[in-house]
């Protein structure tokens, strides 16, 4: 688990009691398309999408998807991750992963029961602890767009659905200027997220960077992660607004 130095703790905002956002900067049909870049090569694509709102165990829920495809020498990966997260409470109740990596396939389904404080993986009857307001990997992309982010602060969140992987650390590192797909320049803020998930996009060793537009939309402009074969950067190339 990540330990923070005392000096850093003084500027850290604790966020153990997570509150559902009253309004969100996205809607059904929002589609964000990305180009994957490795060194100077185009190596794949990714899409973040708000598919619809649908009931999940009787709760109206956002249906989020993250689809990515990466192909570099000696490595190929296609991943589809899907989330069902409550519209009113912004709590994840189901989360699936479909991963095809170098010819090997893996499928996982996580059913999350926040009222009971546990989740189950696939058909396994074993339960593992989850916090009161759990969020999965994809839901975090949307949730981070709704919370206050003050420059220079480091936030600790206790709401990742795998309780043993908490806290999630988000450092608001700096502001800058980035280019939108249409060529216009926008103000942006750089986040350094850490989720203690081995081999994950935001694991500690991935040295991840996440640029968001510094405006009401909070659009993810760039997502950068380092893997064994090098650093891959996903750059926003097309925005379809939601309703």
GROMACS .gro file of N, CA and C in nm, residues 37-174:
model
  414
   37UNK      N    1  -0.052   0.579  -2.921
   37UNK     CA    2   0.079   0.612  -2.976
   37UNK      C    3   0.189   0.551  -2.889
   38UNK      N    4   0.286   0.489  -2.956
   38UNK     CA    5   0.402   0.429  -2.890
   38UNK      C    6   0.524   0.479  -2.964
   39UNK      N    7   0.605   0.558  -2.895
   39UNK     CA    8   0.713   0.632  -2.960
   39UNK      C    9   0.650   0.718  -3.071
   40UNK      N   10   0.688   0.696  -3.196
   40UNK     CA   11   0.631   0.774  -3.306
   40UNK      C   12   0.529   0.692  -3.387
   41UNK      N   13   0.492   0.577  -3.336
   41UNK     CA   14   0.404   0.488  -3.411
   41UNK      C   15   0.261   0.496  -3.359
   42UNK      N   16   0.166   0.479  -3.450
   42UNK     CA   17   0.026   0.463  -3.413
   42UNK      C   18   0.002   0.314  -3.391
   43UNK      N   19  -0.034   0.278  -3.268
   43UNK     CA   20  -0.035   0.136  -3.232
   43UNK      C   21  -0.172   0.084  -3.190
   44UNK      N   22  -0.276   0.165  -3.203
   44UNK     CA   23  -0.407   0.115  -3.165
   44UNK      C   24  -0.507   0.227  -3.143
   45UNK      N   25  -0.621   0.188  -3.089
   45UNK     CA   26  -0.729   0.284  -3.065
   45UNK      C   27  -0.796   0.251  -2.931
   46UNK      N   28  -0.875   0.347  -2.883
   46UNK     CA   29  -0.955   0.326  -2.762
   46UNK      C   30  -1.079   0.412  -2.770
   47UNK      N   31  -1.185   0.368  -2.702
   47UNK     CA   32  -1.311   0.442  -2.698
   47UNK      C   33  -1.367   0.437  -2.556
   48UNK      N   34  -1.404   0.554  -2.504
   48UNK     CA   35  -1.480   0.565  -2.379
   48UNK      C   36  -1.620   0.609  -2.418
   49UNK      N   37  -1.722   0.535  -2.371
   49UNK     CA   38  -1.857   0.566  -2.419
   49UNK      C   39  -1.962   0.549  -2.309
   50UNK      N   40  -2.057   0.643  -2.307
   50UNK     CA   41  -2.176   0.630  -2.222
   50UNK      C   42  -2.283   0.568  -2.310
   51UNK      N   43  -2.304   0.438  -2.295
   51UNK     CA   44  -2.393   0.366  -2.386
   51UNK      C   45  -2.539   0.404  -2.365
   52UNK      N   46  -2.586   0.394  -2.241
   52UNK     CA   47  -2.726   0.417  -2.212
   52UNK      C   48  -2.745   0.421  -2.060
   53UNK      N   49  -2.871   0.431  -2.017
   53UNK     CA   50  -2.907   0.409  -1.877
   53UNK      C   51  -3.000   0.288  -1.873
   54UNK      N   52  -2.968   0.192  -1.787
   54UNK     CA   53  -3.045   0.068  -1.783
   54UNK      C   54  -3.054   0.020  -1.639
   55UNK      N   55  -3.159  -0.054  -1.602
   55UNK     CA   56  -3.170  -0.103  -1.464
   55UNK      C   57  -3.064  -0.211  -1.435
   56UNK      N   58  -3.002  -0.201  -1.321
   56UNK     CA   59  -2.913  -0.305  -1.271
   56UNK      C   60  -2.958  -0.341  -1.130
   57UNK      N   61  -3.015  -0.459  -1.116
   57UNK     CA   62  -3.078  -0.502  -0.991
   57UNK      C   63  -3.178  -0.398  -0.943
   58UNK      N   64  -3.254  -0.344  -1.039
   58UNK     CA   65  -3.361  -0.250  -1.008
   58UNK      C   66  -3.318  -0.107  -0.992
   59UNK      N   67  -3.188  -0.078  -1.008
   59UNK     CA   68  -3.136   0.058  -0.990
   59UNK      C   69  -3.100   0.116  -1.126
   60UNK      N   70  -3.160   0.232  -1.167
   60UNK     CA   71  -3.120   0.294  -1.294
   60UNK      C   72  -2.970   0.323  -1.292
   61UNK      N   73  -2.899   0.271  -1.393
   61UNK     CA   74  -2.753   0.276  -1.390
   61UNK      C   75  -2.696   0.321  -1.524
   62UNK      N   76  -2.588   0.401  -1.514
   62UNK     CA   77  -2.510   0.434  -1.633
   62UNK      C   78  -2.446   0.305  -1.685
   63UNK      N   79  -2.449   0.289  -1.816
   63UNK     CA   80  -2.381   0.177  -1.881
   63UNK      C   81  -2.259   0.235  -1.953
   64UNK      N   82  -2.142   0.226  -1.887
   64UNK     CA   83  -2.017   0.278  -1.942
   64UNK      C   84  -1.938   0.165  -2.008
   65UNK      N   85  -1.866   0.197  -2.116
   65UNK     CA   86  -1.773   0.100  -2.174
   65UNK      C   87  -1.640   0.166  -2.207
   66UNK      N   88  -1.534   0.088  -2.192
   66UNK     CA   89  -1.400   0.129  -2.235
   66UNK      C   90  -1.346   0.016  -2.321
   67UNK      N   91  -1.320   0.047  -2.448
   67UNK     CA   92  -1.269  -0.051  -2.542
   67UNK      C   93  -1.133  -0.006  -2.593
   68UNK      N   94  -1.035  -0.095  -2.590
   68UNK     CA   95  -0.902  -0.058  -2.639
   68UNK      C   96  -0.841  -0.172  -2.718
   69UNK      N   97  -0.760  -0.135  -2.815
   69UNK     CA   98  -0.689  -0.232  -2.898
   69UNK      C   99  -0.548  -0.180  -2.922
   70UNK      N  100  -0.449  -0.257  -2.878
   70UNK     CA  101  -0.309  -0.217  -2.890
   70UNK      C  102  -0.232  -0.328  -2.960
   71UNK      N  103  -0.149  -0.292  -3.058
   71UNK     CA  104  -0.066  -0.388  -3.128
   71UNK      C  105   0.073  -0.329  -3.149
   72UNK      N  106   0.171  -0.387  -3.080
   72UNK     CA  107   0.312  -0.349  -3.096
   72UNK      C  108   0.390  -0.477  -3.121
   73UNK      N  109   0.515  -0.469  -3.164
   73UNK     CA  110   0.592  -0.591  -3.186
   73UNK      C  111   0.592  -0.683  -3.064
   74UNK      N  112   0.553  -0.807  -3.085
   74UNK     CA  113   0.550  -0.913  -2.984
   74UNK      C  114   0.438  -0.898  -2.881
   75UNK      N  115   0.350  -0.801  -2.901
   75UNK     CA  116   0.242  -0.785  -2.803
   75UNK      C  117   0.117  -0.732  -2.871
   76UNK      N  118   0.003  -0.801  -2.844
   76UNK     CA  119  -0.127  -0.757  -2.893
   76UNK      C  120  -0.229  -0.771  -2.780
   77UNK      N  121  -0.315  -0.673  -2.769
   77UNK     CA  122  -0.415  -0.675  -2.662
   77UNK      C  123  -0.542  -0.606  -2.709
   78UNK      N  124  -0.654  -0.674  -2.691
   78UNK     CA  125  -0.785  -0.613  -2.712
   78UNK      C  126  -0.864  -0.631  -2.583
   79UNK      N  127  -0.916  -0.521  -2.530
   79UNK     CA  128  -0.985  -0.523  -2.401
   79UNK      C  129  -1.118  -0.449  -2.412
   80UNK      N  130  -1.222  -0.510  -2.358
   80UNK     CA  131  -1.353  -0.445  -2.346
   80UNK      C  132  -1.393  -0.451  -2.199
   81UNK      N  133  -1.409  -0.334  -2.137
   81UNK     CA  134  -1.447  -0.326  -1.997
   81UNK      C  135  -1.581  -0.253  -1.988
   82UNK      N  136  -1.674  -0.310  -1.913
   82UNK     CA  137  -1.809  -0.254  -1.904
   82UNK      C  138  -1.847  -0.234  -1.759
   83UNK      N  139  -1.915  -0.122  -1.733
   83UNK     CA  140  -1.954  -0.086  -1.597
   83UNK      C  141  -2.102  -0.051  -1.592
   84UNK      N  142  -2.167  -0.092  -1.483
   84UNK     CA  143  -2.304  -0.049  -1.454
   84UNK      C  144  -2.300   0.024  -1.320
   85UNK      N  145  -2.319   0.157  -1.325
   85UNK     CA  146  -2.300   0.243  -1.208
   85UNK      C  147  -2.423   0.329  -1.188
   86UNK      N  148  -2.478   0.333  -1.067
   86UNK     CA  149  -2.602   0.402  -1.037
   86UNK      C  150  -2.604   0.548  -1.077
   87UNK      N  151  -2.713   0.590  -1.138
   87UNK     CA  152  -2.728   0.730  -1.179
   87UNK      C  153  -2.740   0.822  -1.058
   88UNK      N  154  -2.820   0.783  -0.960
   88UNK     CA  155  -2.845   0.869  -0.844
   88UNK      C  156  -2.734   0.861  -0.739
   89UNK      N  157  -2.682   0.741  -0.714
   89UNK     CA  158  -2.584   0.726  -0.606
   89UNK      C  159  -2.440   0.709  -0.656
   90UNK      N  160  -2.421   0.692  -0.786
   90UNK     CA  161  -2.290   0.671  -0.848
   90UNK      C  162  -2.213   0.559  -0.779
   91UNK      N  163  -2.280   0.446  -0.762
   91UNK     CA  164  -2.222   0.326  -0.703
   91UNK      C  165  -2.221   0.216  -0.808
   92UNK      N  166  -2.107   0.148  -0.823
   92UNK     CA  167  -2.095   0.039  -0.919
   92UNK      C  168  -2.157  -0.088  -0.862
   93UNK      N  169  -2.237  -0.156  -0.946
   93UNK     CA  170  -2.301  -0.282  -0.904
   93UNK      C  171  -2.262  -0.401  -0.992
   94UNK      N  172  -2.210  -0.373  -1.110
   94UNK     CA  173  -2.159  -0.481  -1.195
   94UNK      C  174  -2.049  -0.427  -1.283
   95UNK      N  175  -1.951  -0.515  -1.311
   95UNK     CA  176  -1.832  -0.474  -1.383
   95UNK      C  177  -1.777  -0.596  -1.455
   96UNK      N  178  -1.753  -0.585  -1.587
   96UNK     CA  179  -1.703  -0.699  -1.663
   96UNK      C  180  -1.577  -0.662  -1.739
   97UNK      N  181  -1.493  -0.764  -1.760
   97UNK     CA  182  -1.371  -0.749  -1.840
   97UNK      C  183  -1.365  -0.863  -1.941
   98UNK      N  184  -1.334  -0.828  -2.065
   98UNK     CA  185  -1.306  -0.928  -2.169
   98UNK      C  186  -1.172  -0.891  -2.230
   99UNK      N  187  -1.071  -0.974  -2.208
   99UNK     CA  188  -0.935  -0.942  -2.248
   99UNK      C  189  -0.880  -1.053  -2.338
  100UNK      N  190  -0.831  -1.013  -2.455
  100UNK     CA  191  -0.759  -1.104  -2.545
  100UNK      C  192  -0.616  -1.052  -2.556
  101UNK      N  193  -0.522  -1.128  -2.502
  101UNK     CA  194  -0.383  -1.083  -2.494
  101UNK      C  195  -0.291  -1.188  -2.552
  102UNK      N  196  -0.225  -1.152  -2.661
  102UNK     CA  197  -0.133  -1.244  -2.729
  102UNK      C  198  -0.195  -1.383  -2.751
  103UNK      N  199  -0.321  -1.382  -2.796
  103UNK     CA  200  -0.388  -1.506  -2.830
  103UNK      C  201  -0.455  -1.577  -2.714
  104UNK      N  202  -0.441  -1.525  -2.593
  104UNK     CA  203  -0.506  -1.586  -2.476
  104UNK      C  204  -0.622  -1.498  -2.431
  105UNK      N  205  -0.735  -1.561  -2.399
  105UNK     CA  206  -0.856  -1.488  -2.363
  105UNK      C  207  -0.886  -1.505  -2.214
  106UNK      N  208  -0.940  -1.397  -2.157
  106UNK     CA  209  -0.982  -1.401  -2.017
  106UNK      C  210  -1.111  -1.322  -2.003
  107UNK      N  211  -1.209  -1.379  -1.936
  107UNK     CA  212  -1.337  -1.313  -1.913
  107UNK      C  213  -1.364  -1.308  -1.763
  108UNK      N  214  -1.404  -1.193  -1.714
  108UNK     CA  215  -1.433  -1.178  -1.572
  108UNK      C  216  -1.560  -1.096  -1.553
  109UNK      N  217  -1.642  -1.138  -1.458
  109UNK     CA  218  -1.760  -1.062  -1.419
  109UNK      C  219  -1.756  -1.042  -1.268
  110UNK      N  220  -1.771  -0.916  -1.226
  110UNK     CA  221  -1.774  -0.883  -1.084
  110UNK      C  222  -1.913  -0.832  -1.049
  111UNK      N  223  -1.977  -0.896  -0.954
  111UNK     CA  224  -2.106  -0.851  -0.903
  111UNK      C  225  -2.084  -0.790  -0.766
  112UNK      N  226  -2.122  -0.664  -0.755
  112UNK     CA  227  -2.086  -0.585  -0.636
  112UNK      C  228  -2.213  -0.556  -0.556
  113UNK      N  229  -2.208  -0.584  -0.427
  113UNK     CA  230  -2.321  -0.567  -0.337
  113UNK      C  231  -2.283  -0.470  -0.225
  114UNK      N  232  -2.292  -0.340  -0.250
  114UNK     CA  233  -2.245  -0.242  -0.151
  114UNK      C  234  -2.323  -0.247  -0.020
  115UNK      N  235  -2.454  -0.277  -0.025
  115UNK     CA  236  -2.533  -0.284   0.098
  115UNK      C  237  -2.485  -0.396   0.190
  116UNK      N  238  -2.434  -0.502   0.130
  116UNK     CA  239  -2.384  -0.615   0.208
  116UNK      C  240  -2.233  -0.609   0.231
  117UNK      N  241  -2.166  -0.517   0.160
  117UNK     CA  242  -2.023  -0.496   0.182
  117UNK      C  243  -1.932  -0.599   0.119
  118UNK      N  244  -1.977  -0.661   0.007
  118UNK     CA  245  -1.889  -0.759  -0.058
  118UNK      C  246  -1.913  -0.761  -0.209
  119UNK      N  247  -1.820  -0.826  -0.281
  119UNK     CA  248  -1.839  -0.853  -0.423
  119UNK      C  249  -1.799  -0.997  -0.451
  120UNK      N  250  -1.849  -1.049  -0.564
  120UNK     CA  251  -1.814  -1.183  -0.608
  120UNK      C  252  -1.759  -1.177  -0.749
  121UNK      N  253  -1.666  -1.265  -0.779
  121UNK     CA  254  -1.604  -1.273  -0.912
  121UNK      C  255  -1.652  -1.397  -0.984
  122UNK      N  256  -1.702  -1.378  -1.107
  122UNK     CA  257  -1.755  -1.487  -1.190
  122UNK      C  258  -1.859  -1.567  -1.111
  123UNK      N  259  -1.853  -1.700  -1.118
  123UNK     CA  260  -1.951  -1.782  -1.047
  123UNK      C  261  -1.901  -1.827  -0.910
  124UNK      N  262  -1.791  -1.770  -0.868
  124UNK     CA  263  -1.732  -1.806  -0.739
  124UNK      C  264  -1.823  -1.758  -0.625
  125UNK      N  265  -1.851  -1.845  -0.531
  125UNK     CA  266  -1.936  -1.805  -0.418
  125UNK      C  267  -1.858  -1.732  -0.309
  126UNK      N  268  -1.725  -1.732  -0.322
  126UNK     CA  269  -1.642  -1.661  -0.225
  126UNK      C  270  -1.670  -1.511  -0.232
  127UNK      N  271  -1.680  -1.447  -0.117
  127UNK     CA  272  -1.703  -1.302  -0.114
  127UNK      C  273  -1.576  -1.230  -0.071
  128UNK      N  274  -1.560  -1.110  -0.126
  128UNK     CA  275  -1.447  -1.025  -0.088
  128UNK      C  276  -1.502  -0.887  -0.053
  129UNK      N  277  -1.436  -0.815   0.040
  129UNK     CA  278  -1.492  -0.689   0.090
  129UNK      C  279  -1.492  -0.578  -0.014
  130UNK      N  280  -1.596  -0.496  -0.007
  130UNK     CA  281  -1.607  -0.377  -0.090
  130UNK      C  282  -1.653  -0.262  -0.001
  131UNK      N  283  -1.614  -0.137  -0.031
  131UNK     CA  284  -1.656  -0.023   0.052
  131UNK      C  285  -1.804   0.011   0.032
  132UNK      N  286  -1.853   0.108   0.108
  132UNK     CA  287  -1.994   0.144   0.103
  132UNK      C  288  -2.032   0.210  -0.029
  133UNK      N  289  -1.938   0.280  -0.090
  133UNK     CA  290  -1.967   0.351  -0.216
  133UNK      C  291  -1.866   0.308  -0.323
  134UNK      N  292  -1.870   0.181  -0.365
  134UNK     CA  293  -1.766   0.128  -0.455
  134UNK      C  294  -1.776   0.181  -0.597
  135UNK      N  295  -1.660   0.199  -0.658
  135UNK     CA  296  -1.650   0.234  -0.799
  135UNK      C  297  -1.552   0.139  -0.866
  136UNK      N  298  -1.584   0.101  -0.990
  136UNK     CA  299  -1.494   0.014  -1.065
  136UNK      C  300  -1.401   0.098  -1.152
  137UNK      N  301  -1.317   0.031  -1.231
  137UNK     CA  302  -1.214   0.098  -1.309
  137UNK      C  303  -1.270   0.199  -1.409
  138UNK      N  304  -1.375   0.160  -1.482
  138UNK     CA  305  -1.431   0.249  -1.584
  138UNK      C  306  -1.509   0.364  -1.520
  139UNK      N  307  -1.586   0.334  -1.416
  139UNK     CA  308  -1.663   0.439  -1.349
  139UNK      C  309  -1.574   0.549  -1.296
  140UNK      N  310  -1.451   0.515  -1.256
  140UNK     CA  311  -1.359   0.617  -1.205
  140UNK      C  312  -1.328   0.723  -1.311
  141UNK      N  313  -1.321   0.683  -1.438
  141UNK     CA  314  -1.297   0.781  -1.544
  141UNK      C  315  -1.403   0.890  -1.543
  142UNK      N  316  -1.528   0.850  -1.517
  142UNK     CA  317  -1.639   0.945  -1.520
  142UNK      C  318  -1.654   1.017  -1.387
  143UNK      N  319  -1.633   0.945  -1.278
  143UNK     CA  320  -1.648   1.006  -1.145
  143UNK      C  321  -1.544   1.116  -1.120
  144UNK      N  322  -1.420   1.096  -1.166
  144UNK     CA  323  -1.315   1.195  -1.141
  144UNK      C  324  -1.346   1.326  -1.213
  145UNK      N  325  -1.434   1.321  -1.312
  145UNK     CA  326  -1.475   1.442  -1.384
  145UNK      C  327  -1.574   1.526  -1.303
  146UNK      N  328  -1.622   1.473  -1.191
  146UNK     CA  329  -1.728   1.541  -1.114
  146UNK      C  330  -1.680   1.598  -0.981
  147UNK      N  331  -1.557   1.568  -0.940
  147UNK     CA  332  -1.512   1.606  -0.806
  147UNK      C  333  -1.420   1.728  -0.813
  148UNK      N  334  -1.414   1.808  -0.705
  148UNK     CA  335  -1.323   1.922  -0.701
  148UNK      C  336  -1.178   1.876  -0.708
  149UNK      N  337  -1.097   1.945  -0.787
  149UNK     CA  338  -0.956   1.912  -0.800
  149UNK      C  339  -0.875   2.041  -0.788
  150UNK      N  340  -0.806   2.055  -0.677
  150UNK     CA  341  -0.732   2.178  -0.650
  150UNK      C  342  -0.583   2.155  -0.679
  151UNK      N  343  -0.525   2.248  -0.754
  151UNK     CA  344  -0.386   2.237  -0.796
  151UNK      C  345  -0.294   2.222  -0.675
  152UNK      N  346  -0.201   2.126  -0.683
  152UNK     CA  347  -0.104   2.104  -0.579
  152UNK      C  348  -0.147   2.008  -0.470
  153UNK      N  349  -0.273   1.965  -0.471
  153UNK     CA  350  -0.320   1.874  -0.367
  153UNK      C  351  -0.314   1.728  -0.412
  154UNK      N  352  -0.303   1.641  -0.314
  154UNK     CA  353  -0.308   1.498  -0.338
  154UNK      C  354  -0.428   1.443  -0.263
  155UNK      N  355  -0.515   1.373  -0.338
  155UNK     CA  356  -0.639   1.323  -0.281
  155UNK      C  357  -0.629   1.172  -0.259
  156UNK      N  358  -0.686   1.125  -0.150
  156UNK     CA  359  -0.693   0.983  -0.117
  156UNK      C  360  -0.841   0.943  -0.114
  157UNK      N  361  -0.877   0.849  -0.199
  157UNK     CA  362  -1.015   0.803  -0.206
  157UNK      C  363  -1.023   0.657  -0.160
  158UNK      N  364  -1.125   0.625  -0.084
  158UNK     CA  365  -1.140   0.490  -0.028
  158UNK      C  366  -1.255   0.415  -0.094
  159UNK      N  367  -1.283   0.443  -0.221
  159UNK     CA  368  -1.402   0.386  -0.283
  159UNK      C  369  -1.376   0.297  -0.405
  160UNK      N  370  -1.254   0.250  -0.424
  160UNK     CA  371  -1.232   0.148  -0.527
  160UNK      C  372  -1.299   0.019  -0.482
  161UNK      N  373  -1.364  -0.052  -0.575
  161UNK     CA  374  -1.450  -0.164  -0.534
  161UNK      C  375  -1.372  -0.278  -0.470
  162UNK      N  376  -1.245  -0.294  -0.500
  162UNK     CA  377  -1.160  -0.393  -0.430
  162UNK      C  378  -1.106  -0.325  -0.305
  163UNK      N  379  -1.168  -0.348  -0.192
  163UNK     CA  380  -1.135  -0.274  -0.070
  163UNK      C  381  -0.987  -0.283  -0.035
  164UNK      N  382  -0.925  -0.399  -0.060
  164UNK     CA  383  -0.785  -0.417  -0.021
  164UNK      C  384  -0.689  -0.335  -0.107
  165UNK      N  385  -0.738  -0.280  -0.220
  165UNK     CA  386  -0.653  -0.200  -0.308
  165UNK      C  387  -0.660  -0.051  -0.277
  166UNK      N  388  -0.745  -0.013  -0.183
  166UNK     CA  389  -0.753   0.128  -0.145
  166UNK      C  390  -0.634   0.167  -0.058
  167UNK      N  391  -0.598   0.295  -0.051
  167UNK     CA  392  -0.668   0.406  -0.116
  167UNK      C  393  -0.625   0.426  -0.261
  168UNK      N  394  -0.712   0.491  -0.338
  168UNK     CA  395  -0.676   0.544  -0.469
  168UNK      C  396  -0.613   0.681  -0.445
  169UNK      N  397  -0.499   0.705  -0.507
  169UNK     CA  398  -0.428   0.831  -0.490
  169UNK      C  399  -0.440   0.912  -0.619
  170UNK      N  400  -0.478   1.038  -0.608
  170UNK     CA  401  -0.484   1.128  -0.725
  170UNK      C  402  -0.413   1.257  -0.688
  171UNK      N  403  -0.302   1.282  -0.755
  171UNK     CA  404  -0.226   1.406  -0.735
  171UNK      C  405  -0.257   1.502  -0.848
  172UNK      N  406  -0.295   1.625  -0.813
  172UNK     CA  407  -0.321   1.730  -0.912
  172UNK      C  408  -0.190   1.803  -0.931
  173UNK      N  409  -0.119   1.769  -1.039
  173UNK     CA  410   0.021   1.810  -1.052
  173UNK      C  411   0.041   1.949  -1.109
  174UNK      N  412  -0.025   1.979  -1.222
  174UNK     CA  413  -0.001   2.110  -1.284
  174UNK      C  414  -0.110   2.143  -1.384
   0.00000   0.00000   0.00000
